[in-house]
């Protein structure tokens, strides 16, 4: 069975500081991994995805994520956070896009 | 043009009523989904259709019935609404070669 754990329920970061969101997955084969962002009252937007190849993937809005098979992790990072990055972040795993399993999400608060 | 559109955005109704949520995508994707997001923001897949055929049917009460008249539309009908059905329902679509889902903006259902 596939599953995703996001250990941090809530992270507060100062504007301009770096951000790292953790994601650990359980999957029986080579996983397809995704990060989504949900702004308040909005749907989910795809930030980036990993299927294969280079384990460091670049996404939109200045985000990147690194796939580490040995640690079953796919952590999301951003070097300098903007106030508009305050949102809910979801990690997801699945076989391609079919039946993605989502983590419980991490709420990011940005303080001035 | 909105890629995945859901209507209505908000739905407030009484227990025992029957209601429908409509979803349309103009991306030409073959696969569409319904996800339920509970009050703790946990996302759980309910149904998936590929080219009008049901391919995923998770453990969902049979009061929930999806219908896909064509591959661009996936509607969700809910009979005999219960308080526990209150949630945000997201429609999404995907194409195997595109990577990732495209989500609608959600329908917030409140059962009173």
mmCIF file of C-alpha atoms in Angstrom:
data_model
loop_
_atom_site.group_PDB
_atom_site.id
_atom_site.type_symbol
_atom_site.label_atom_id
_atom_site.label_comp_id
_atom_site.label_asym_id
_atom_site.label_seq_id
_atom_site.Cartn_x
_atom_site.Cartn_y
_atom_site.Cartn_z
ATOM 1 C CA UNK A 1 0.000 0.000 0.000
ATOM 2 C CA UNK A 2 1.157 3.493 -0.697
ATOM 3 C CA UNK A 3 1.202 6.215 1.918
ATOM 4 C CA UNK A 4 2.692 9.609 2.615
ATOM 5 C CA UNK A 5 3.762 11.163 5.893
ATOM 6 C CA UNK A 6 4.301 14.851 6.360
ATOM 7 C CA UNK A 7 5.773 15.078 9.863
ATOM 8 C CA UNK A 8 5.273 18.816 10.300
ATOM 9 C CA UNK A 9 1.692 19.938 10.760
ATOM 10 C CA UNK A 10 2.536 23.621 10.950
ATOM 11 C CA UNK A 11 5.668 25.627 10.149
ATOM 12 C CA UNK A 12 6.165 29.330 10.783
ATOM 13 C CA UNK A 13 8.930 31.062 8.883
ATOM 14 C CA UNK A 14 10.038 34.667 8.546
ATOM 15 C CA UNK A 15 9.784 36.359 5.188
ATOM 16 C CA UNK A 16 13.081 36.017 3.373
ATOM 17 C CA UNK A 17 14.127 32.957 5.348
ATOM 18 C CA UNK A 18 14.536 29.521 3.842
ATOM 19 C CA UNK A 19 11.845 26.865 4.027
ATOM 20 C CA UNK A 20 12.015 23.082 4.031
ATOM 21 C CA UNK A 21 8.975 20.837 4.185
ATOM 22 C CA UNK A 22 9.461 17.163 4.869
ATOM 23 C CA UNK A 23 7.785 14.297 3.087
ATOM 24 C CA UNK A 24 8.309 10.572 3.612
ATOM 25 C CA UNK A 25 6.587 7.994 1.488
ATOM 26 C CA UNK A 26 5.918 4.294 1.418
ATOM 27 C CA UNK A 27 5.566 2.686 -1.984
ATOM 28 C CA UNK A 28 6.314 -0.738 -3.376
ATOM 29 C CA UNK A 29 7.864 0.321 -6.661
ATOM 30 C CA UNK A 30 9.492 3.394 -8.134
ATOM 31 C CA UNK A 31 7.235 6.173 -6.963
ATOM 32 C CA UNK A 32 5.824 9.107 -8.800
ATOM 33 C CA UNK A 33 6.049 12.005 -6.356
ATOM 34 C CA UNK A 34 4.346 15.358 -6.347
ATOM 35 C CA UNK A 35 4.087 18.519 -4.293
ATOM 36 C CA UNK A 36 0.931 20.602 -4.414
ATOM 37 C CA UNK A 37 0.082 23.946 -2.833
ATOM 38 C CA UNK A 38 -3.361 25.047 -1.709
ATOM 39 C CA UNK A 39 -4.004 28.696 -0.961
ATOM 40 C CA UNK A 40 -6.982 29.488 1.285
ATOM 41 C CA UNK A 41 -10.271 28.799 -0.449
ATOM 42 C CA UNK A 42 -8.541 27.562 -3.573
ATOM 43 C CA UNK A 43 -7.920 24.299 -5.325
ATOM 44 C CA UNK A 44 -4.578 22.550 -5.400
ATOM 45 C CA UNK A 45 -1.844 23.690 -7.730
ATOM 46 C CA UNK A 46 1.005 21.456 -8.837
ATOM 47 C CA UNK A 47 4.383 22.819 -7.716
ATOM 48 C CA UNK A 48 6.619 20.077 -9.073
ATOM 49 C CA UNK A 49 6.821 16.380 -9.791
ATOM 50 C CA UNK A 50 9.372 13.586 -9.892
ATOM 51 C CA UNK A 51 9.054 10.612 -12.194
ATOM 52 C CA UNK A 52 12.646 9.584 -12.861
ATOM 53 C CA UNK A 53 16.061 10.980 -13.721
ATOM 54 C CA UNK A 54 17.686 13.854 -11.872
ATOM 55 C CA UNK A 55 16.770 13.576 -8.231
ATOM 56 C CA UNK A 56 16.705 17.357 -7.744
ATOM 57 C CA UNK A 57 13.651 18.780 -9.451
ATOM 58 C CA UNK A 58 12.771 22.391 -9.998
ATOM 59 C CA UNK A 59 9.240 23.646 -9.814
ATOM 60 C CA UNK A 60 7.247 26.803 -10.074
ATOM 61 C CA UNK A 61 7.451 29.775 -7.700
ATOM 62 C CA UNK A 62 11.103 29.088 -6.900
ATOM 63 C CA UNK A 63 10.504 25.717 -5.223
ATOM 64 C CA UNK A 64 12.670 22.648 -5.594
ATOM 65 C CA UNK A 65 12.524 19.138 -4.158
ATOM 66 C CA UNK A 66 15.019 16.345 -3.770
ATOM 67 C CA UNK A 67 14.192 12.672 -4.107
ATOM 68 C CA UNK A 68 16.223 10.438 -1.794
ATOM 69 C CA UNK A 69 15.414 6.798 -2.368
ATOM 70 C CA UNK A 70 17.543 5.597 0.565
ATOM 71 C CA UNK A 71 15.524 7.771 2.945
ATOM 72 C CA UNK A 72 12.175 7.407 1.167
ATOM 73 C CA UNK A 73 11.943 11.159 1.218
ATOM 74 C CA UNK A 74 10.948 13.938 -1.128
ATOM 75 C CA UNK A 75 11.522 17.187 0.763
ATOM 76 C CA UNK A 76 10.464 20.533 -0.615
ATOM 77 C CA UNK A 77 12.651 23.618 -0.287
ATOM 78 C CA UNK A 78 12.627 27.284 -1.078
ATOM 79 C CA UNK A 79 15.661 29.509 -0.410
ATOM 80 C CA UNK A 80 13.758 32.702 0.368
ATOM 81 C CA UNK A 81 10.107 32.721 1.339
ATOM 82 C CA UNK A 82 7.671 35.422 0.302
ATOM 83 C CA UNK A 83 4.515 36.335 2.194
ATOM 84 C CA UNK A 84 2.486 34.899 -0.687
ATOM 85 C CA UNK A 85 3.920 31.444 0.074
ATOM 86 C CA UNK A 86 1.669 31.158 3.121
ATOM 87 C CA UNK A 87 -0.531 28.197 2.244
ATOM 88 C CA UNK A 88 -1.134 24.499 2.772
ATOM 89 C CA UNK A 89 1.382 22.167 1.143
ATOM 90 C CA UNK A 90 0.640 18.574 0.202
ATOM 91 C CA UNK A 91 3.017 15.821 -0.788
ATOM 92 C CA UNK A 92 1.560 12.987 -2.875
ATOM 93 C CA UNK A 93 2.716 9.598 -4.152
ATOM 94 C CA UNK A 94 1.278 7.226 -6.699
ATOM 95 C CA UNK A 95 1.667 5.232 -9.843
ATOM 96 C CA UNK A 96 1.774 8.046 -12.354
ATOM 97 C CA UNK A 97 -1.270 10.130 -11.678
ATOM 98 C CA UNK A 98 -3.687 7.360 -10.934
ATOM 99 C CA UNK A 99 -4.915 7.188 -7.397
ATOM 100 C CA UNK A 100 -2.547 9.598 -5.768
ATOM 101 C CA UNK A 101 -2.251 9.289 -2.010
ATOM 102 C CA UNK A 102 -1.815 12.612 -0.280
ATOM 103 C CA UNK A 103 -0.132 13.448 2.972
ATOM 104 C CA UNK A 104 -2.039 15.290 5.674
ATOM 105 C CA UNK A 105 -0.509 18.575 4.627
ATOM 106 C CA UNK A 106 1.763 21.171 6.216
ATOM 107 C CA UNK A 107 0.451 24.646 6.952
ATOM 108 C CA UNK A 108 3.026 27.339 6.285
ATOM 109 C CA UNK A 109 2.676 30.697 8.027
ATOM 110 C CA UNK A 110 4.936 33.548 6.940
ATOM 111 C CA UNK A 111 5.638 36.302 9.432
ATOM 112 C CA UNK A 112 6.826 39.748 8.409
ATOM 113 C CA UNK B 1 -10.852 29.722 -19.729
ATOM 114 C CA UNK B 2 -10.913 27.696 -16.516
ATOM 115 C CA UNK B 3 -9.267 24.299 -17.045
ATOM 116 C CA UNK B 4 -11.316 22.353 -14.478
ATOM 117 C CA UNK B 5 -14.497 24.023 -13.352
ATOM 118 C CA UNK B 6 -16.865 22.896 -10.660
ATOM 119 C CA UNK B 7 -20.307 24.142 -9.824
ATOM 120 C CA UNK B 8 -21.544 25.203 -7.431
ATOM 121 C CA UNK B 9 -18.707 26.660 -5.383
ATOM 122 C CA UNK B 10 -20.789 26.608 -2.204
ATOM 123 C CA UNK B 11 -23.682 24.344 -1.347
ATOM 124 C CA UNK B 12 -25.663 24.533 1.877
ATOM 125 C CA UNK B 13 -28.436 22.005 2.282
ATOM 126 C CA UNK B 14 -30.451 20.145 4.850
ATOM 127 C CA UNK B 15 -29.962 16.595 5.979
ATOM 128 C CA UNK B 16 -31.832 14.094 3.863
ATOM 129 C CA UNK B 17 -31.711 16.164 0.680
ATOM 130 C CA UNK B 18 -30.233 15.014 -2.634
ATOM 131 C CA UNK B 19 -27.701 17.230 -4.382
ATOM 132 C CA UNK B 20 -25.370 17.193 -7.366
ATOM 133 C CA UNK B 21 -22.000 18.752 -8.062
ATOM 134 C CA UNK B 22 -20.894 19.210 -11.637
ATOM 135 C CA UNK B 23 -17.392 19.154 -13.039
ATOM 136 C CA UNK B 24 -16.098 19.936 -16.498
ATOM 137 C CA UNK B 25 -12.570 19.997 -17.878
ATOM 138 C CA UNK B 26 -11.428 21.530 -21.141
ATOM 139 C CA UNK B 27 -7.919 20.089 -21.109
ATOM 140 C CA UNK B 28 -8.689 17.029 -23.209
ATOM 141 C CA UNK B 29 -7.628 14.769 -20.339
ATOM 142 C CA UNK B 30 -8.804 11.170 -20.319
ATOM 143 C CA UNK B 31 -9.004 10.687 -16.564
ATOM 144 C CA UNK B 32 -11.123 12.528 -14.018
ATOM 145 C CA UNK B 33 -11.412 12.185 -10.264
ATOM 146 C CA UNK B 34 -13.418 13.167 -7.240
ATOM 147 C CA UNK B 35 -11.586 13.828 -3.993
ATOM 148 C CA UNK B 36 -13.033 14.677 -0.606
ATOM 149 C CA UNK B 37 -11.182 17.045 1.708
ATOM 150 C CA UNK B 38 -12.331 16.855 5.292
ATOM 151 C CA UNK B 39 -12.179 19.523 7.983
ATOM 152 C CA UNK B 40 -8.585 18.536 8.808
ATOM 153 C CA UNK B 41 -7.690 19.112 5.148
ATOM 154 C CA UNK B 42 -7.048 15.430 4.539
ATOM 155 C CA UNK B 43 -7.592 14.518 0.889
ATOM 156 C CA UNK B 44 -9.061 11.155 0.019
ATOM 157 C CA UNK B 45 -9.882 9.816 -3.412
ATOM 158 C CA UNK B 46 -13.466 8.795 -3.966
ATOM 159 C CA UNK B 47 -13.771 7.915 -7.648
ATOM 160 C CA UNK B 48 -11.796 7.914 -10.838
ATOM 161 C CA UNK B 49 -13.057 7.665 -14.401
ATOM 162 C CA UNK B 50 -11.011 7.025 -17.494
ATOM 163 C CA UNK B 51 -12.742 7.837 -20.741
ATOM 164 C CA UNK B 52 -16.173 7.558 -19.127
ATOM 165 C CA UNK B 53 -15.393 4.247 -17.437
ATOM 166 C CA UNK B 54 -15.181 3.868 -13.680
ATOM 167 C CA UNK B 55 -11.698 2.678 -12.717
ATOM 168 C CA UNK B 56 -11.425 3.565 -9.049
ATOM 169 C CA UNK B 57 -14.242 3.281 -6.573
ATOM 170 C CA UNK B 58 -12.967 3.648 -3.049
ATOM 171 C CA UNK B 59 -14.923 2.740 0.040
ATOM 172 C CA UNK B 60 -17.569 5.368 -0.317
ATOM 173 C CA UNK B 61 -21.209 5.052 0.807
ATOM 174 C CA UNK B 62 -23.429 4.086 -2.096
ATOM 175 C CA UNK B 63 -25.334 7.322 -1.492
ATOM 176 C CA UNK B 64 -22.566 8.817 -3.617
ATOM 177 C CA UNK B 65 -22.923 8.119 -7.318
ATOM 178 C CA UNK B 66 -20.615 9.525 -9.980
ATOM 179 C CA UNK B 67 -21.722 9.932 -13.554
ATOM 180 C CA UNK B 68 -19.590 10.656 -16.574
ATOM 181 C CA UNK B 69 -21.658 11.498 -19.660
ATOM 182 C CA UNK B 70 -18.484 12.100 -21.658
ATOM 183 C CA UNK B 71 -14.797 12.277 -20.901
ATOM 184 C CA UNK B 72 -14.927 16.018 -20.274
ATOM 185 C CA UNK B 73 -17.564 15.782 -17.546
ATOM 186 C CA UNK B 74 -17.747 14.000 -14.223
ATOM 187 C CA UNK B 75 -20.656 14.772 -11.953
ATOM 188 C CA UNK B 76 -21.231 13.667 -8.384
ATOM 189 C CA UNK B 77 -24.701 12.984 -7.069
ATOM 190 C CA UNK B 78 -25.281 12.526 -3.361
ATOM 191 C CA UNK B 79 -28.490 11.075 -1.960
ATOM 192 C CA UNK B 80 -29.852 11.436 1.552
ATOM 193 C CA UNK B 81 -27.194 13.863 2.694
ATOM 194 C CA UNK B 82 -25.799 13.432 6.194
ATOM 195 C CA UNK B 83 -23.973 15.826 8.489
ATOM 196 C CA UNK B 84 -20.752 13.871 7.939
ATOM 197 C CA UNK B 85 -20.863 14.619 4.237
ATOM 198 C CA UNK B 86 -19.916 18.204 4.983
ATOM 199 C CA UNK B 87 -16.544 18.733 3.324
ATOM 200 C CA UNK B 88 -14.875 20.287 0.326
ATOM 201 C CA UNK B 89 -15.172 18.162 -2.789
ATOM 202 C CA UNK B 90 -12.536 18.538 -5.468
ATOM 203 C CA UNK B 91 -12.733 17.449 -9.033
ATOM 204 C CA UNK B 92 -9.469 16.846 -10.885
ATOM 205 C CA UNK B 93 -8.276 15.585 -14.225
ATOM 206 C CA UNK B 94 -5.051 14.139 -15.539
ATOM 207 C CA UNK B 95 -3.388 12.707 -18.592
ATOM 208 C CA UNK B 96 -0.702 10.022 -18.205
ATOM 209 C CA UNK B 97 1.808 11.938 -20.282
ATOM 210 C CA UNK B 98 1.228 15.303 -18.655
ATOM 211 C CA UNK B 99 2.209 14.578 -15.081
ATOM 212 C CA UNK B 100 0.088 15.579 -12.135
ATOM 213 C CA UNK B 101 -3.524 16.459 -11.630
ATOM 214 C CA UNK B 102 -5.248 19.686 -12.481
ATOM 215 C CA UNK B 103 -7.723 20.487 -9.740
ATOM 216 C CA UNK B 104 -10.908 22.452 -9.755
ATOM 217 C CA UNK B 105 -11.388 25.135 -7.121
ATOM 218 C CA UNK B 106 -13.610 22.911 -5.006
ATOM 219 C CA UNK B 107 -17.201 22.783 -3.816
ATOM 220 C CA UNK B 108 -17.750 23.455 -0.142
ATOM 221 C CA UNK B 109 -20.719 21.352 0.932
ATOM 222 C CA UNK B 110 -22.333 22.129 4.256
ATOM 223 C CA UNK B 111 -25.095 19.887 5.528
ATOM 224 C CA UNK B 112 -27.234 21.370 8.303
#
